[in-house]
Amino acid sequence: MLKSKELLRQIRTETTELRCLQLKRDWLYSTLLPKGITYKSVDVQESGLSDQMAERFGEIYELEKVIENRAQALVRKHLQAEILISKLTDAKYRCLLGLYYLSEKRTTWQQVADEMGYSEREIYNIHGNALQQLEIIIKIYTS
């Protein structure tokens, strides 16, 4: 079993990687959209264009499969972390870990401090204590 900080960092990193894959997929889709009206005076074979589109659709299809697999794995880890965090007795520990590691948007320590009404230094101390408590919970519930 991963240590608490490793598990939470992994979730945060994998969330970012998944967003990057989704952005790549969106870009690939955008390349399939018409760029505007072009007028050609000469008839041109369009098989090259359709081959490129077929290739692009193949890339998108493969990328969609990767995204789906990673998203499912990430959901499982996310749920596991949420369950463990919910067992923390201190609400500020739950709030801090949720805001920093499980939030949909990538937050900074300063944003967490502002949201919770603490200084950044206090947030670091609370974070350390939260991880210690989470480590105890992980040992209890995974043994």
mmCIF file of N, CA, C and O in Angstrom, residues 62-132:
data_model
loop_
_atom_site.group_PDB
_atom_site.id
_atom_site.type_symbol
_atom_site.label_atom_id
_atom_site.label_comp_id
_atom_site.label_asym_id
_atom_site.label_seq_id
_atom_site.Cartn_x
_atom_site.Cartn_y
_atom_site.Cartn_z
ATOM 1 N N GLU A 62 -7.951 5.665 -30.538
ATOM 2 C CA GLU A 62 -6.964 5.078 -29.620
ATOM 3 C C GLU A 62 -6.779 5.944 -28.378
ATOM 4 O O GLU A 62 -6.672 5.437 -27.260
ATOM 5 N N LEU A 63 -6.738 7.241 -28.573
ATOM 6 C CA LEU A 63 -6.581 8.161 -27.452
ATOM 7 C C LEU A 63 -7.791 8.102 -26.524
ATOM 8 O O LEU A 63 -7.645 8.146 -25.300
ATOM 9 N N GLU A 64 -8.974 7.971 -27.094
ATOM 10 C CA GLU A 64 -10.194 7.840 -26.281
ATOM 11 C C GLU A 64 -10.129 6.608 -25.384
ATOM 12 O O GLU A 64 -10.553 6.648 -24.233
ATOM 13 N N LYS A 65 -9.603 5.507 -25.918
ATOM 14 C CA LYS A 65 -9.472 4.281 -25.113
ATOM 15 C C LYS A 65 -8.503 4.504 -23.953
ATOM 16 O O LYS A 65 -8.768 4.087 -22.828
ATOM 17 N N VAL A 66 -7.386 5.165 -24.224
ATOM 18 C CA VAL A 66 -6.405 5.461 -23.173
ATOM 19 C C VAL A 66 -7.035 6.357 -22.114
ATOM 20 O O VAL A 66 -6.892 6.113 -20.907
ATOM 21 N N ILE A 67 -7.733 7.397 -22.555
ATOM 22 C CA ILE A 67 -8.376 8.320 -21.623
ATOM 23 C C ILE A 67 -9.385 7.584 -20.753
ATOM 24 O O ILE A 67 -9.422 7.768 -19.532
ATOM 25 N N GLU A 68 -10.193 6.749 -21.355
ATOM 26 C CA GLU A 68 -11.205 6.000 -20.605
ATOM 27 C C GLU A 68 -10.571 5.094 -19.550
ATOM 28 O O GLU A 68 -11.011 5.065 -18.401
ATOM 29 N N ASN A 69 -9.533 4.356 -19.933
ATOM 30 C CA ASN A 69 -8.861 3.463 -18.985
ATOM 31 C C ASN A 69 -8.237 4.241 -17.833
ATOM 32 O O ASN A 69 -8.352 3.861 -16.665
ATOM 33 N N ARG A 70 -7.567 5.325 -18.169
ATOM 34 C CA ARG A 70 -6.937 6.142 -17.118
ATOM 35 C C ARG A 70 -7.975 6.802 -16.227
ATOM 36 O O ARG A 70 -7.779 6.912 -15.022
ATOM 37 N N ALA A 71 -9.064 7.245 -16.827
ATOM 38 C CA ALA A 71 -10.121 7.886 -16.035
ATOM 39 C C ALA A 71 -10.734 6.893 -15.055
ATOM 40 O O ALA A 71 -10.971 7.233 -13.889
ATOM 41 N N GLN A 72 -10.972 5.671 -15.491
ATOM 42 C CA GLN A 72 -11.536 4.656 -14.600
ATOM 43 C C GLN A 72 -10.592 4.340 -13.448
ATOM 44 O O GLN A 72 -11.019 4.237 -12.299
ATOM 45 N N ALA A 73 -9.311 4.197 -13.745
ATOM 46 C CA ALA A 73 -8.323 3.930 -12.690
ATOM 47 C C ALA A 73 -8.244 5.106 -11.718
ATOM 48 O O ALA A 73 -8.150 4.915 -10.497
ATOM 49 N N LEU A 74 -8.301 6.311 -12.263
ATOM 50 C CA LEU A 74 -8.221 7.501 -11.424
ATOM 51 C C LEU A 74 -9.449 7.620 -10.526
ATOM 52 O O LEU A 74 -9.329 7.975 -9.343
ATOM 53 N N VAL A 75 -10.610 7.296 -11.040
ATOM 54 C CA VAL A 75 -11.833 7.344 -10.228
ATOM 55 C C VAL A 75 -11.715 6.384 -9.046
ATOM 56 O O VAL A 75 -12.084 6.726 -7.919
ATOM 57 N N ARG A 76 -11.183 5.201 -9.297
ATOM 58 C CA ARG A 76 -11.016 4.222 -8.202
ATOM 59 C C ARG A 76 -10.075 4.767 -7.129
ATOM 60 O O ARG A 76 -10.358 4.686 -5.929
ATOM 61 N N LYS A 77 -8.941 5.338 -7.545
ATOM 62 C CA LYS A 77 -7.996 5.911 -6.571
ATOM 63 C C LYS A 77 -8.609 7.094 -5.835
ATOM 64 O O LYS A 77 -8.421 7.257 -4.631
ATOM 65 N N HIS A 78 -9.337 7.906 -6.575
ATOM 66 C CA HIS A 78 -9.974 9.087 -5.999
ATOM 67 C C HIS A 78 -10.968 8.672 -4.912
ATOM 68 O O HIS A 78 -10.984 9.235 -3.813
ATOM 69 N N LEU A 79 -11.793 7.673 -5.223
ATOM 70 C CA LEU A 79 -12.768 7.181 -4.252
ATOM 71 C C LEU A 79 -12.089 6.585 -3.025
ATOM 72 O O LEU A 79 -12.524 6.808 -1.891
ATOM 73 N N GLN A 80 -11.017 5.841 -3.262
ATOM 74 C CA GLN A 80 -10.261 5.263 -2.148
ATOM 75 C C GLN A 80 -9.732 6.378 -1.244
ATOM 76 O O GLN A 80 -9.860 6.311 -0.018
ATOM 77 N N ALA A 81 -9.176 7.411 -1.845
ATOM 78 C CA ALA A 81 -8.645 8.530 -1.062
ATOM 79 C C ALA A 81 -9.763 9.271 -0.337
ATOM 80 O O ALA A 81 -9.608 9.638 0.840
ATOM 81 N N GLU A 82 -10.887 9.483 -1.014
ATOM 82 C CA GLU A 82 -12.011 10.173 -0.370
ATOM 83 C C GLU A 82 -12.514 9.403 0.848
ATOM 84 O O GLU A 82 -12.827 10.005 1.874
ATOM 85 N N ILE A 83 -12.592 8.105 0.728
ATOM 86 C CA ILE A 83 -13.049 7.281 1.850
ATOM 87 C C ILE A 83 -12.078 7.402 3.017
ATOM 88 O O ILE A 83 -12.486 7.594 4.165
ATOM 89 N N LEU A 84 -10.782 7.300 2.720
ATOM 90 C CA LEU A 84 -9.784 7.414 3.793
ATOM 91 C C LEU A 84 -9.808 8.803 4.422
ATOM 92 O O LEU A 84 -9.775 8.933 5.655
ATOM 93 N N ILE A 85 -9.876 9.834 3.602
ATOM 94 C CA ILE A 85 -9.897 11.206 4.117
ATOM 95 C C ILE A 85 -11.147 11.455 4.949
ATOM 96 O O ILE A 85 -11.095 12.151 5.970
ATOM 97 N N SER A 86 -12.269 10.866 4.556
ATOM 98 C CA SER A 86 -13.518 11.076 5.305
ATOM 99 C C SER A 86 -13.437 10.514 6.719
ATOM 100 O O SER A 86 -14.210 10.906 7.591
ATOM 101 N N LYS A 87 -12.498 9.635 6.958
ATOM 102 C CA LYS A 87 -12.345 9.046 8.283
ATOM 103 C C LYS A 87 -11.518 9.919 9.230
ATOM 104 O O LYS A 87 -11.440 9.636 10.419
ATOM 105 N N LEU A 88 -10.913 10.971 8.703
ATOM 106 C CA LEU A 88 -10.186 11.913 9.556
ATOM 107 C C LEU A 88 -11.188 12.630 10.452
ATOM 108 O O LEU A 88 -12.247 13.059 9.990
ATOM 109 N N THR A 89 -10.860 12.771 11.725
ATOM 110 C CA THR A 89 -11.793 13.386 12.663
ATOM 111 C C THR A 89 -11.749 14.912 12.620
ATOM 112 O O THR A 89 -12.713 15.568 12.965
ATOM 113 N N ASP A 90 -10.653 15.481 12.166
ATOM 114 C CA ASP A 90 -10.503 16.936 12.132
ATOM 115 C C ASP A 90 -10.975 17.467 10.774
ATOM 116 O O ASP A 90 -10.426 17.124 9.725
ATOM 117 N N ALA A 91 -11.984 18.328 10.797
ATOM 118 C CA ALA A 91 -12.562 18.862 9.561
ATOM 119 C C ALA A 91 -11.545 19.649 8.741
ATOM 120 O O ALA A 91 -11.574 19.608 7.510
ATOM 121 N N LYS A 92 -10.642 20.361 9.400
ATOM 122 C CA LYS A 92 -9.667 21.139 8.625
ATOM 123 C C LYS A 92 -8.693 20.227 7.891
ATOM 124 O O LYS A 92 -8.233 20.568 6.800
ATOM 125 N N TYR A 93 -8.408 19.046 8.425
ATOM 126 C CA TYR A 93 -7.569 18.082 7.719
ATOM 127 C C TYR A 93 -8.291 17.592 6.462
ATOM 128 O O TYR A 93 -7.704 17.516 5.383
ATOM 129 N N ARG A 94 -9.572 17.255 6.632
ATOM 130 C CA ARG A 94 -10.364 16.782 5.487
ATOM 131 C C ARG A 94 -10.448 17.860 4.409
ATOM 132 O O ARG A 94 -10.270 17.585 3.218
ATOM 133 N N CYS A 95 -10.707 19.076 4.848
ATOM 134 C CA CYS A 95 -10.845 20.194 3.913
ATOM 135 C C CYS A 95 -9.537 20.439 3.156
ATOM 136 O O CYS A 95 -9.531 20.546 1.929
ATOM 137 N N LEU A 96 -8.444 20.509 3.873
ATOM 138 C CA LEU A 96 -7.144 20.793 3.254
ATOM 139 C C LEU A 96 -6.777 19.716 2.235
ATOM 140 O O LEU A 96 -6.420 20.037 1.101
ATOM 141 N N LEU A 97 -6.861 18.468 2.630
ATOM 142 C CA LEU A 97 -6.481 17.389 1.715
ATOM 143 C C LEU A 97 -7.407 17.339 0.505
ATOM 144 O O LEU A 97 -6.951 17.108 -0.620
ATOM 145 N N GLY A 98 -8.681 17.584 0.728
ATOM 146 C CA GLY A 98 -9.615 17.598 -0.385
ATOM 147 C C GLY A 98 -9.346 18.742 -1.351
ATOM 148 O O GLY A 98 -9.336 18.549 -2.570
ATOM 149 N N LEU A 99 -9.114 19.934 -0.804
ATOM 150 C CA LEU A 99 -8.852 21.096 -1.664
ATOM 151 C C LEU A 99 -7.576 20.931 -2.477
ATOM 152 O O LEU A 99 -7.539 21.253 -3.665
ATOM 153 N N TYR A 100 -6.528 20.452 -1.840
ATOM 154 C CA TYR A 100 -5.247 20.406 -2.534
ATOM 155 C C TYR A 100 -5.099 19.198 -3.461
ATOM 156 O O TYR A 100 -4.617 19.328 -4.581
ATOM 157 N N TYR A 101 -5.528 18.038 -2.992
ATOM 158 C CA TYR A 101 -5.267 16.818 -3.766
ATOM 159 C C TYR A 101 -6.443 16.326 -4.615
ATOM 160 O O TYR A 101 -6.230 15.664 -5.621
ATOM 161 N N LEU A 102 -7.663 16.606 -4.200
ATOM 162 C CA LEU A 102 -8.806 15.997 -4.865
ATOM 163 C C LEU A 102 -9.671 16.991 -5.634
ATOM 164 O O LEU A 102 -10.637 16.589 -6.273
ATOM 165 N N SER A 103 -9.336 18.235 -5.589
ATOM 166 C CA SER A 103 -10.114 19.263 -6.272
ATOM 167 C C SER A 103 -9.999 19.102 -7.787
ATOM 168 O O SER A 103 -8.960 18.685 -8.289
ATOM 169 N N GLU A 104 -11.066 19.446 -8.498
ATOM 170 C CA GLU A 104 -11.033 19.353 -9.962
ATOM 171 C C GLU A 104 -10.058 20.338 -10.572
ATOM 172 O O GLU A 104 -9.444 20.063 -11.589
ATOM 173 N N LYS A 105 -9.949 21.502 -9.949
ATOM 174 C CA LYS A 105 -8.972 22.459 -10.458
ATOM 175 C C LYS A 105 -7.694 22.342 -9.646
ATOM 176 O O LYS A 105 -7.717 22.036 -8.462
ATOM 177 N N ARG A 106 -6.598 22.551 -10.297
ATOM 178 C CA ARG A 106 -5.297 22.428 -9.638
ATOM 179 C C ARG A 106 -5.061 23.660 -8.769
ATOM 180 O O ARG A 106 -4.920 24.760 -9.276
ATOM 181 N N THR A 107 -5.043 23.468 -7.458
ATOM 182 C CA THR A 107 -4.884 24.575 -6.525
ATOM 183 C C THR A 107 -3.468 24.647 -5.986
ATOM 184 O O THR A 107 -2.773 23.638 -5.908
ATOM 185 N N THR A 108 -3.072 25.845 -5.610
ATOM 186 C CA THR A 108 -1.763 26.056 -4.981
ATOM 187 C C THR A 108 -1.960 26.072 -3.470
ATOM 188 O O THR A 108 -3.089 26.207 -2.967
ATOM 189 N N TRP A 109 -0.848 25.988 -2.753
ATOM 190 C CA TRP A 109 -0.919 26.063 -1.289
ATOM 191 C C TRP A 109 -1.464 27.421 -0.858
ATOM 192 O O TRP A 109 -2.222 27.512 0.109
ATOM 193 N N GLN A 110 -1.105 28.467 -1.562
ATOM 194 C CA GLN A 110 -1.598 29.801 -1.212
ATOM 195 C C GLN A 110 -3.113 29.881 -1.408
ATOM 196 O O GLN A 110 -3.815 30.469 -0.588
ATOM 197 N N GLN A 111 -3.622 29.271 -2.456
ATOM 198 C CA GLN A 111 -5.071 29.262 -2.679
ATOM 199 C C GLN A 111 -5.792 28.485 -1.575
ATOM 200 O O GLN A 111 -6.855 28.904 -1.116
ATOM 201 N N VAL A 112 -5.204 27.371 -1.148
ATOM 202 C CA VAL A 112 -5.788 26.596 -0.053
ATOM 203 C C VAL A 112 -5.788 27.433 1.223
ATOM 204 O O VAL A 112 -6.786 27.490 1.950
ATOM 205 N N ALA A 113 -4.666 28.101 1.488
ATOM 206 C CA ALA A 113 -4.562 28.950 2.684
ATOM 207 C C ALA A 113 -5.623 30.051 2.655
ATOM 208 O O ALA A 113 -6.306 30.295 3.661
ATOM 209 N N ASP A 114 -5.774 30.704 1.511
ATOM 210 C CA ASP A 114 -6.775 31.768 1.380
ATOM 211 C C ASP A 114 -8.180 31.219 1.591
ATOM 212 O O ASP A 114 -8.995 31.832 2.293
ATOM 213 N N GLU A 115 -8.461 30.084 0.984
ATOM 214 C CA GLU A 115 -9.793 29.472 1.089
ATOM 215 C C GLU A 115 -10.129 29.101 2.536
ATOM 216 O O GLU A 115 -11.258 29.270 2.980
ATOM 217 N N MET A 116 -9.128 28.610 3.253
ATOM 218 C CA MET A 116 -9.361 28.138 4.610
ATOM 219 C C MET A 116 -9.146 29.218 5.666
ATOM 220 O O MET A 116 -9.483 29.015 6.836
ATOM 221 N N GLY A 117 -8.574 30.344 5.276
ATOM 222 C CA GLY A 117 -8.371 31.432 6.231
ATOM 223 C C GLY A 117 -7.147 31.278 7.117
ATOM 224 O O GLY A 117 -7.139 31.745 8.257
ATOM 225 N N TYR A 118 -6.126 30.625 6.595
ATOM 226 C CA TYR A 118 -4.868 30.443 7.323
ATOM 227 C C TYR A 118 -3.730 31.051 6.517
ATOM 228 O O TYR A 118 -3.870 31.316 5.323
ATOM 229 N N SER A 119 -2.580 31.200 7.175
ATOM 230 C CA SER A 119 -1.387 31.603 6.435
ATOM 231 C C SER A 119 -0.841 30.364 5.727
ATOM 232 O O SER A 119 -1.180 29.232 6.075
ATOM 233 N N GLU A 120 0.024 30.597 4.757
ATOM 234 C CA GLU A 120 0.604 29.467 4.038
ATOM 235 C C GLU A 120 1.451 28.606 4.984
ATOM 236 O O GLU A 120 1.436 27.382 4.900
ATOM 237 N N ARG A 121 2.160 29.240 5.909
ATOM 238 C CA ARG A 121 2.961 28.494 6.896
ATOM 239 C C ARG A 121 2.065 27.588 7.747
ATOM 240 O O ARG A 121 2.395 26.426 7.990
ATOM 241 N N GLU A 122 0.926 28.120 8.184
ATOM 242 C CA GLU A 122 -0.002 27.313 8.985
ATOM 243 C C GLU A 122 -0.537 26.137 8.166
ATOM 244 O O GLU A 122 -0.701 25.032 8.695
ATOM 245 N N ILE A 123 -0.787 26.375 6.892
ATOM 246 C CA ILE A 123 -1.292 25.315 6.015
ATOM 247 C C ILE A 123 -0.279 24.174 5.911
ATOM 248 O O ILE A 123 -0.640 23.000 5.932
ATOM 249 N N TYR A 124 1.003 24.525 5.811
ATOM 250 C CA TYR A 124 2.036 23.479 5.753
ATOM 251 C C TYR A 124 2.020 22.642 7.027
ATOM 252 O O TYR A 124 2.155 21.412 6.974
ATOM 253 N N ASN A 125 1.860 23.275 8.179
ATOM 254 C CA ASN A 125 1.803 22.538 9.448
ATOM 255 C C ASN A 125 0.561 21.654 9.516
ATOM 256 O O ASN A 125 0.634 20.486 9.930
ATOM 257 N N ILE A 126 -0.571 22.213 9.120
ATOM 258 C CA ILE A 126 -1.816 21.432 9.112
ATOM 259 C C ILE A 126 -1.677 20.247 8.155
ATOM 260 O O ILE A 126 -2.091 19.122 8.462
ATOM 261 N N HIS A 127 -1.066 20.489 7.004
ATOM 262 C CA HIS A 127 -0.854 19.432 6.011
ATOM 263 C C HIS A 127 -0.034 18.288 6.598
ATOM 264 O O HIS A 127 -0.393 17.118 6.453
ATOM 265 N N GLY A 128 1.062 18.627 7.258
ATOM 266 C CA GLY A 128 1.905 17.593 7.871
ATOM 267 C C GLY A 128 1.131 16.777 8.891
ATOM 268 O O GLY A 128 1.224 15.538 8.916
ATOM 269 N N ASN A 129 0.356 17.448 9.722
ATOM 270 C CA ASN A 129 -0.446 16.746 10.729
ATOM 271 C C ASN A 129 -1.528 15.884 10.073
ATOM 272 O O ASN A 129 -1.791 14.764 10.518
ATOM 273 N N ALA A 130 -2.135 16.419 9.022
ATOM 274 C CA ALA A 130 -3.175 15.665 8.315
ATOM 275 C C ALA A 130 -2.599 14.384 7.721
ATOM 276 O O ALA A 130 -3.222 13.323 7.791
ATOM 277 N N LEU A 131 -1.408 14.488 7.130
ATOM 278 C CA LEU A 131 -0.782 13.294 6.540
ATOM 279 C C LEU A 131 -0.441 12.265 7.608
ATOM 280 O O LEU A 131 -0.590 11.054 7.380
ATOM 281 N N GLN A 132 0.018 12.719 8.769
ATOM 282 C CA GLN A 132 0.313 11.782 9.864
ATOM 283 C C GLN A 132 -0.954 11.044 10.283
ATOM 284 O O GLN A 132 -0.930 9.822 10.474
#
